[in-house]
mmCIF file of C-alpha atoms in Angstrom:
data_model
loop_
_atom_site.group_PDB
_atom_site.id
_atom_site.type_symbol
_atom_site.label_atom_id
_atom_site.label_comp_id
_atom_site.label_asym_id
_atom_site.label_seq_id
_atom_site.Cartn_x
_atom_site.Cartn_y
_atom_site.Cartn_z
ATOM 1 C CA UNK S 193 -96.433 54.100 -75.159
ATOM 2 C CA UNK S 194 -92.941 53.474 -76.163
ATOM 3 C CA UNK S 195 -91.914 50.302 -77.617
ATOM 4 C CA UNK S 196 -88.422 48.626 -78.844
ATOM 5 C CA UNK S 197 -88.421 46.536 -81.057
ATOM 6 C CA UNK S 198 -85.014 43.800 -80.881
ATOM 7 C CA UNK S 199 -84.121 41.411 -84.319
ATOM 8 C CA UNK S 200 -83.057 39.003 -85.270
ATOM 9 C CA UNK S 201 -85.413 36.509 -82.239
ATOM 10 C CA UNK S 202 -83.527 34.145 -82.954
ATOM 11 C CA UNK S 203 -80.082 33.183 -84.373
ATOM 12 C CA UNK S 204 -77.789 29.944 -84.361
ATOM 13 C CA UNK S 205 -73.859 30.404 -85.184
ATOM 14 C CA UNK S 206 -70.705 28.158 -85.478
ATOM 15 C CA UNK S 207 -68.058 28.566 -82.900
ATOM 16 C CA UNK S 208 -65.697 31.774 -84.093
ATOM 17 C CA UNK S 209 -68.285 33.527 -86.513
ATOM 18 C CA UNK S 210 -69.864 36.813 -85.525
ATOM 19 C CA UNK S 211 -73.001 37.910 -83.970
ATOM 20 C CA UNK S 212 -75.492 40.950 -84.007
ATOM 21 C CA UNK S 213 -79.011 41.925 -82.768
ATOM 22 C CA UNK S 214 -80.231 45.239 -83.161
ATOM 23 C CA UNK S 215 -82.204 47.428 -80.921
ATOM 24 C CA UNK S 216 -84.932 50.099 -82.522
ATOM 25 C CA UNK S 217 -86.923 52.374 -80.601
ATOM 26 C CA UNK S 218 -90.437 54.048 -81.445
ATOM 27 C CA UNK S 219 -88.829 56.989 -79.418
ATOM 28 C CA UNK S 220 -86.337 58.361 -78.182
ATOM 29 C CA UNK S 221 -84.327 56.730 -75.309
ATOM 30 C CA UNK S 222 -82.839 58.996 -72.938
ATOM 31 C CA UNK S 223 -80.393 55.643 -72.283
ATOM 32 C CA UNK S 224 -80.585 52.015 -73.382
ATOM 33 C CA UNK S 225 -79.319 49.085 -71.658
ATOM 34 C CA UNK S 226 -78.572 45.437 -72.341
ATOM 35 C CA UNK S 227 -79.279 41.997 -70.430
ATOM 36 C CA UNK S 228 -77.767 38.475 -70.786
ATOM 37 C CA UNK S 229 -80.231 35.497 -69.679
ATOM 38 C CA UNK S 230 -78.415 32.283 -69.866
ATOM 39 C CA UNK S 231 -81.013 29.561 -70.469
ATOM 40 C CA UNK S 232 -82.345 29.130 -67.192
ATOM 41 C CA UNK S 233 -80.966 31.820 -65.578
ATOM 42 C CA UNK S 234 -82.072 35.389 -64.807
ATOM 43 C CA UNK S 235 -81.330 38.527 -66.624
ATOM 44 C CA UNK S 236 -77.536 40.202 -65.768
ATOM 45 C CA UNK S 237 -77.094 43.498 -66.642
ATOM 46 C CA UNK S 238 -73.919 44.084 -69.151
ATOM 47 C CA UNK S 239 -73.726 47.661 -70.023
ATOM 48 C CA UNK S 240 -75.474 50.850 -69.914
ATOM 49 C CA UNK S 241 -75.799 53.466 -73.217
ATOM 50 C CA UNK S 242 -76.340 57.383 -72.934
ATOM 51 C CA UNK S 243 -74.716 59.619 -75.140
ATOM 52 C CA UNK S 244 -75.537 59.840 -78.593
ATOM 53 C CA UNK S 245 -73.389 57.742 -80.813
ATOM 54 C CA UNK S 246 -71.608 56.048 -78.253
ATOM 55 C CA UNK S 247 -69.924 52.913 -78.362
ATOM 56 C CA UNK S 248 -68.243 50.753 -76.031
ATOM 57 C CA UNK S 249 -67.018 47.825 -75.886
ATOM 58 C CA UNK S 250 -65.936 44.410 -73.749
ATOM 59 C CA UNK S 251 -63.708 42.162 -74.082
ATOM 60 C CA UNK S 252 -65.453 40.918 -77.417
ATOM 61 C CA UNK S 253 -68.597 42.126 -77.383
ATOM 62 C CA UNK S 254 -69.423 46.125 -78.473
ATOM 63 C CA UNK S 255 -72.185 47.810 -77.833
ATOM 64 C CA UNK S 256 -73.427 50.911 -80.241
ATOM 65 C CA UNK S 257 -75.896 53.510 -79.499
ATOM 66 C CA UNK S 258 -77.241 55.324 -82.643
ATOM 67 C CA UNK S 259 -76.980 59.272 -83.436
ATOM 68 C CA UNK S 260 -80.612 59.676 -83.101
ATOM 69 C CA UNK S 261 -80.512 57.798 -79.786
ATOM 70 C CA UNK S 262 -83.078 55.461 -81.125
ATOM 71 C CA UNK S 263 -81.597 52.356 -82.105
ATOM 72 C CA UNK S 264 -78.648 50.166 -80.510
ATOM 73 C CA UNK S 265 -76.846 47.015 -81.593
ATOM 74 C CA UNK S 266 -74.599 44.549 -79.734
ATOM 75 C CA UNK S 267 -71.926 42.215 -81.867
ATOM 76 C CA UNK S 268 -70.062 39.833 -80.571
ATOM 77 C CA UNK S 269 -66.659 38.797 -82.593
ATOM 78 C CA UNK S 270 -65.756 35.392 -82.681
ATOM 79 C CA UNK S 271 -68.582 33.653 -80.801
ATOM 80 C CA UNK S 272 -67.774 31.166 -78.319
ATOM 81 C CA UNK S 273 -70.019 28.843 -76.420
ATOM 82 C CA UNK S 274 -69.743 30.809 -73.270
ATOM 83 C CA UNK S 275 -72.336 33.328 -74.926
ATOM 84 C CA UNK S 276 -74.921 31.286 -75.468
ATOM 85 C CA UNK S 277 -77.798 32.895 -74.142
ATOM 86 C CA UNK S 278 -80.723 35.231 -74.426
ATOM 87 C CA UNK S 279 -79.559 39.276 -75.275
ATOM 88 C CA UNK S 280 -81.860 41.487 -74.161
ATOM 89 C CA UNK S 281 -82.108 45.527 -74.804
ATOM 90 C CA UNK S 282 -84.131 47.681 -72.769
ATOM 91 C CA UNK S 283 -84.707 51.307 -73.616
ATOM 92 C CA UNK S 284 -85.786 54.325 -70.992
ATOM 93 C CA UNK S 285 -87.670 57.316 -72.122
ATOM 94 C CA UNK S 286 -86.621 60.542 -69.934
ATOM 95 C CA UNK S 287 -90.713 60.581 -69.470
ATOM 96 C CA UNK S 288 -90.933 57.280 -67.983
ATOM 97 C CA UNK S 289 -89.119 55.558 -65.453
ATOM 98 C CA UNK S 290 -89.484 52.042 -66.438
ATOM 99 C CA UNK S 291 -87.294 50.804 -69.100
ATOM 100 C CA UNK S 292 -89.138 49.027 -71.665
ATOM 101 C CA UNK S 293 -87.873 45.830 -72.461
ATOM 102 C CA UNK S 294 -87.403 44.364 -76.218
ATOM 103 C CA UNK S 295 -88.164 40.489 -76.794
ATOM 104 C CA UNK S 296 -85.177 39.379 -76.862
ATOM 105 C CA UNK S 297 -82.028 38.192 -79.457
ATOM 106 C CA UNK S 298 -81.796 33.953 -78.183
ATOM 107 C CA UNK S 299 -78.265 33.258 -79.477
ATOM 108 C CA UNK S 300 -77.071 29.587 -80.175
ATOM 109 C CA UNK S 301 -73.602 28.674 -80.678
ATOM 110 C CA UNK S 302 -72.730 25.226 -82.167
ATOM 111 C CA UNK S 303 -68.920 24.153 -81.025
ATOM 112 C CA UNK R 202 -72.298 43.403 -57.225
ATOM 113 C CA UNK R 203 -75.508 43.980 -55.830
ATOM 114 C CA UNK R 204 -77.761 41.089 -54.899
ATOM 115 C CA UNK R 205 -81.535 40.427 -55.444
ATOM 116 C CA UNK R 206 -82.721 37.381 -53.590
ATOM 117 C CA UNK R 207 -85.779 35.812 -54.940
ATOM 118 C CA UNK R 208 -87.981 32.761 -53.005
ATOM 119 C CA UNK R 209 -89.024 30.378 -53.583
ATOM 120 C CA UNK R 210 -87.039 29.648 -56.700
ATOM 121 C CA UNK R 211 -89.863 26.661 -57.229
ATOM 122 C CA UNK R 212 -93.324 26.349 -55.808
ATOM 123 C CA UNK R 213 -96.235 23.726 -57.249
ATOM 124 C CA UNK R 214 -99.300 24.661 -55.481
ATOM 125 C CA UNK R 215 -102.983 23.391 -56.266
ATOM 126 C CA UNK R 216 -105.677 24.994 -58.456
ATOM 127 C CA UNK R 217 -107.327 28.198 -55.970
ATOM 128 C CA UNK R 218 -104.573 28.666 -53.577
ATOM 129 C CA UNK R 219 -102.717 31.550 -53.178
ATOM 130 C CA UNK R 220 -98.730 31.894 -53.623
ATOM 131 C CA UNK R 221 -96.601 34.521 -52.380
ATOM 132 C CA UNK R 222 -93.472 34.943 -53.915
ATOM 133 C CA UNK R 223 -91.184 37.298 -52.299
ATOM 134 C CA UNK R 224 -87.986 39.926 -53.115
ATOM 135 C CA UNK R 225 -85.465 41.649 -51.683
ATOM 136 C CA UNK R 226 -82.571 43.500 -52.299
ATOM 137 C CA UNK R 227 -79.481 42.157 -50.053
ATOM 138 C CA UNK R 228 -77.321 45.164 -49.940
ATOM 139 C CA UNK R 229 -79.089 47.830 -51.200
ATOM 140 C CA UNK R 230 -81.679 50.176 -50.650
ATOM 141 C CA UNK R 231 -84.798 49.931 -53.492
ATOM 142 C CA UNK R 232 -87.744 52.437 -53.575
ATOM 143 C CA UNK R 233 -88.720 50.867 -56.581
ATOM 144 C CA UNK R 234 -88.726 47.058 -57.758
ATOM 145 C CA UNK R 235 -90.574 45.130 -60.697
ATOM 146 C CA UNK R 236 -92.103 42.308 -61.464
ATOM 147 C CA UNK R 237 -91.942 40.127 -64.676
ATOM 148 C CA UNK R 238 -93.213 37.072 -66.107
ATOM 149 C CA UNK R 239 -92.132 35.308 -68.519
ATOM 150 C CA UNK R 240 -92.761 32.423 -70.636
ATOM 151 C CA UNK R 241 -90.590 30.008 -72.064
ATOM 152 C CA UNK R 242 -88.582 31.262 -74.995
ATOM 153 C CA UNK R 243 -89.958 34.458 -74.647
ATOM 154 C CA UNK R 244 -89.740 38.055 -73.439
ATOM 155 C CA UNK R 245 -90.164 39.887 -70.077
ATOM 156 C CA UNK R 246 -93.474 41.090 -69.489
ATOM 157 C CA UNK R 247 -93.536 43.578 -67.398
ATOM 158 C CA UNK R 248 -96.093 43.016 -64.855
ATOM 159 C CA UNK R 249 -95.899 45.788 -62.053
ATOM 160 C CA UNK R 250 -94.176 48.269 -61.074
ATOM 161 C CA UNK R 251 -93.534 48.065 -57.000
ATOM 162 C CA UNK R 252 -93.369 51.082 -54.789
ATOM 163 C CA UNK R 253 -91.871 51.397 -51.075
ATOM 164 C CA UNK R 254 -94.807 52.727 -49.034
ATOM 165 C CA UNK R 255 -97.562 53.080 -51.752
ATOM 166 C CA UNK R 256 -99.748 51.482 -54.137
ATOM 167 C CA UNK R 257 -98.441 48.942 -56.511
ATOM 168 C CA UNK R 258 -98.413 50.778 -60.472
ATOM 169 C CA UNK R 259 -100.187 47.994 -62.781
ATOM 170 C CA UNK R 260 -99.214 47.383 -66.815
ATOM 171 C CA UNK R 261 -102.175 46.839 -68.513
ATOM 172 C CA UNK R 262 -104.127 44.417 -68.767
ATOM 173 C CA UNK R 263 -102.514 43.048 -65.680
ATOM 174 C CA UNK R 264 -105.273 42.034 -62.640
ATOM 175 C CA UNK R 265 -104.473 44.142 -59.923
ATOM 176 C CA UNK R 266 -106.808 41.527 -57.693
ATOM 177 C CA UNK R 267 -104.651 38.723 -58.965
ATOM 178 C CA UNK R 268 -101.584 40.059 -58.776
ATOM 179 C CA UNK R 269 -101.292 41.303 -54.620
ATOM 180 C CA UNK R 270 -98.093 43.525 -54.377
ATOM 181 C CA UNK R 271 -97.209 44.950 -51.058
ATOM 182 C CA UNK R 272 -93.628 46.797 -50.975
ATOM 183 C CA UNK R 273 -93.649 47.258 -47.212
ATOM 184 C CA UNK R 274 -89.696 47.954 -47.027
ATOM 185 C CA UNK R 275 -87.056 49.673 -48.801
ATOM 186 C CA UNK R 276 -85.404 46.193 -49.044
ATOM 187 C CA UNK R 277 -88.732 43.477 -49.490
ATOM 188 C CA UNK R 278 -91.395 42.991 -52.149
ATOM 189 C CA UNK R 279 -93.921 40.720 -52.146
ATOM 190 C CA UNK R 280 -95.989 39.153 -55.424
ATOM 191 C CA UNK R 281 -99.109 37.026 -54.235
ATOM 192 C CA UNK R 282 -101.224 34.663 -56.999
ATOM 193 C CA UNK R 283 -104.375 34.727 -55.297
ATOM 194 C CA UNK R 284 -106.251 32.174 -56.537
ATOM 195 C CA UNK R 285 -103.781 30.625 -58.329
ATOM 196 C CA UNK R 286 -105.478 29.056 -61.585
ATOM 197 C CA UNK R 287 -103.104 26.653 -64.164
ATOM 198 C CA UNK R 288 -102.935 29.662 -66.708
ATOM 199 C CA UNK R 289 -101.045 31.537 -63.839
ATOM 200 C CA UNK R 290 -98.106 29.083 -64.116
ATOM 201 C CA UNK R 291 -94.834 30.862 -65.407
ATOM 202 C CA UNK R 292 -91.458 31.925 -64.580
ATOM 203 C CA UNK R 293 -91.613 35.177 -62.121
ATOM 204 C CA UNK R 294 -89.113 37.436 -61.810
ATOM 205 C CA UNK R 295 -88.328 40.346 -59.771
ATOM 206 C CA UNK R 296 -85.564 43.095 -60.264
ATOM 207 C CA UNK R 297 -84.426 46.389 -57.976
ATOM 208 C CA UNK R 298 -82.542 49.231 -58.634
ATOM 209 C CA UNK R 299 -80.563 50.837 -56.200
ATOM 210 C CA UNK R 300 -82.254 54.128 -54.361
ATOM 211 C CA UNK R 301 -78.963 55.605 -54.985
ATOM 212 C CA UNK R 302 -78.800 55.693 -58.557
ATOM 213 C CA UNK R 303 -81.972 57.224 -59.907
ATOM 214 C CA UNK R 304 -84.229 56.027 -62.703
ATOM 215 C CA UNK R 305 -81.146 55.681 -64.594
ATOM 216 C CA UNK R 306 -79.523 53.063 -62.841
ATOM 217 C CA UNK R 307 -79.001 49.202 -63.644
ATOM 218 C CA UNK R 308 -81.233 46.484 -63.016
ATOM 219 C CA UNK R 309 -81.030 43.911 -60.369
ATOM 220 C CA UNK R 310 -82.699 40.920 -60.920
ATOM 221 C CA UNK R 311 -83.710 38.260 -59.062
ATOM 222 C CA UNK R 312 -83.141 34.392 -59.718
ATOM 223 C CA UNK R 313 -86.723 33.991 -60.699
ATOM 224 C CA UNK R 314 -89.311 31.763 -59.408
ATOM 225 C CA UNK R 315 -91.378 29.211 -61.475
ATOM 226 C CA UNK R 316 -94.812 28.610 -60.683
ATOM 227 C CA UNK R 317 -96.461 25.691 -61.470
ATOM 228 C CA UNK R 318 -100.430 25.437 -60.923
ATOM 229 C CA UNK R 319 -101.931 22.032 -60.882
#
């Protein structure tokens, strides 16, 4: 079955420095999307990948989609304590229709 | 944006009883909804995948006998803990997508519900 595979699990950042957590896929993803869960909350969906290479981008975070379509990565510029949370990516293979979660990126941000 | 409602958000229950947990979409239209449960600090795990007007698809290693899931509407699903044992306790979660927008559409989710078996 497919699996992604998300790192770092676990990262803890000073106010105003960057962030990144990377998205790899044993297959691949005919789209990938990405989740926020504030501690707790529940999951909130933030943006949705499908063309090859892609990037977009809000506000300060930006999302990436490889060339291969199997790996994504989300980096947030100047961290702020408002994005504290857990950053979830969750792939879909065009055979499947569930989207296969990855464990998670839980982001701390000191003030 | 769309709206999953999720209840009870909290339910403590004794060891052998049964919970049920339900889920529905608000303003939308779901053929399909899942259920998750996850663990503190950790990932969703996938436990079901819920279909309007059919049998429930099971991950595995999940017990479909444990784990009752009836998706009688295009709008409600229901999780049920038969049984309910204190291993069961864990955060439950629920998400929807919209009929409207395929297999490629976002996720809904639900405010989760934490289960705690005494």
């Amino acid at each position: 079955g497919q699996q992604v595979m998300q790192i770092p699990q676990y990262q803890h950042v000073q106010e105003g420095e960057d962030f990144t957590t990377y998205c790899n896929s044993s297959t691949t993803l005919s789209n990938i999307q990405w989740y926020k869960q504030r501690p707790g909350g529940h999951p909130v969906f933030l943006i949705q990948l499908v063309k090859s290479g892609e990037v977009k981008k809000q506000k300060r975070l930006t999302f990436q989609f490889g060339e291969a379509k199997k790996n994504s990565s989300l980096h947030i510029t100047a961290t702020q304590t408002t994005d504290v949370g857990t950053y979830f990516c969750a792939g879909k293979n065009s055979g499947y229709s569930t989207l296969t979660f990855g464990k998670g990126t839980m982001l701390l941000v000191s003030p | 944006g769309a709206v999953v409602s999720q209840h009870p958000s909290w339910v403590i229950c004794k060891s052998g009883t049964s919970v049920k947990i339900e889920c529905r979409s608000l303003d939308f239209q779901a053929t399909t909804m899942f259920w998750y449960r996850q663990f503190p600090k950790q990932s969703l795990m996938l436990m079901a995948t819920s279909n309007e007007g059919s049998k429930a698809t099971y991950e595995q290693g999940v017990e479909k006998d444990k784990f009752l899931i009836n998706h009688a509407s295009l709008t409600l699903s229901t999780l049920t803990v038969t049984s309910a044992h204190p291993e069961d306790s864990s955060f439950y979660i629920c998400s929807a997508r919209d009929r409207g927008t395929g297999f490629a559409g976002e996720l809904f989710f639900g405010e989760g519900s934490r289960l705690t078996v005494l």
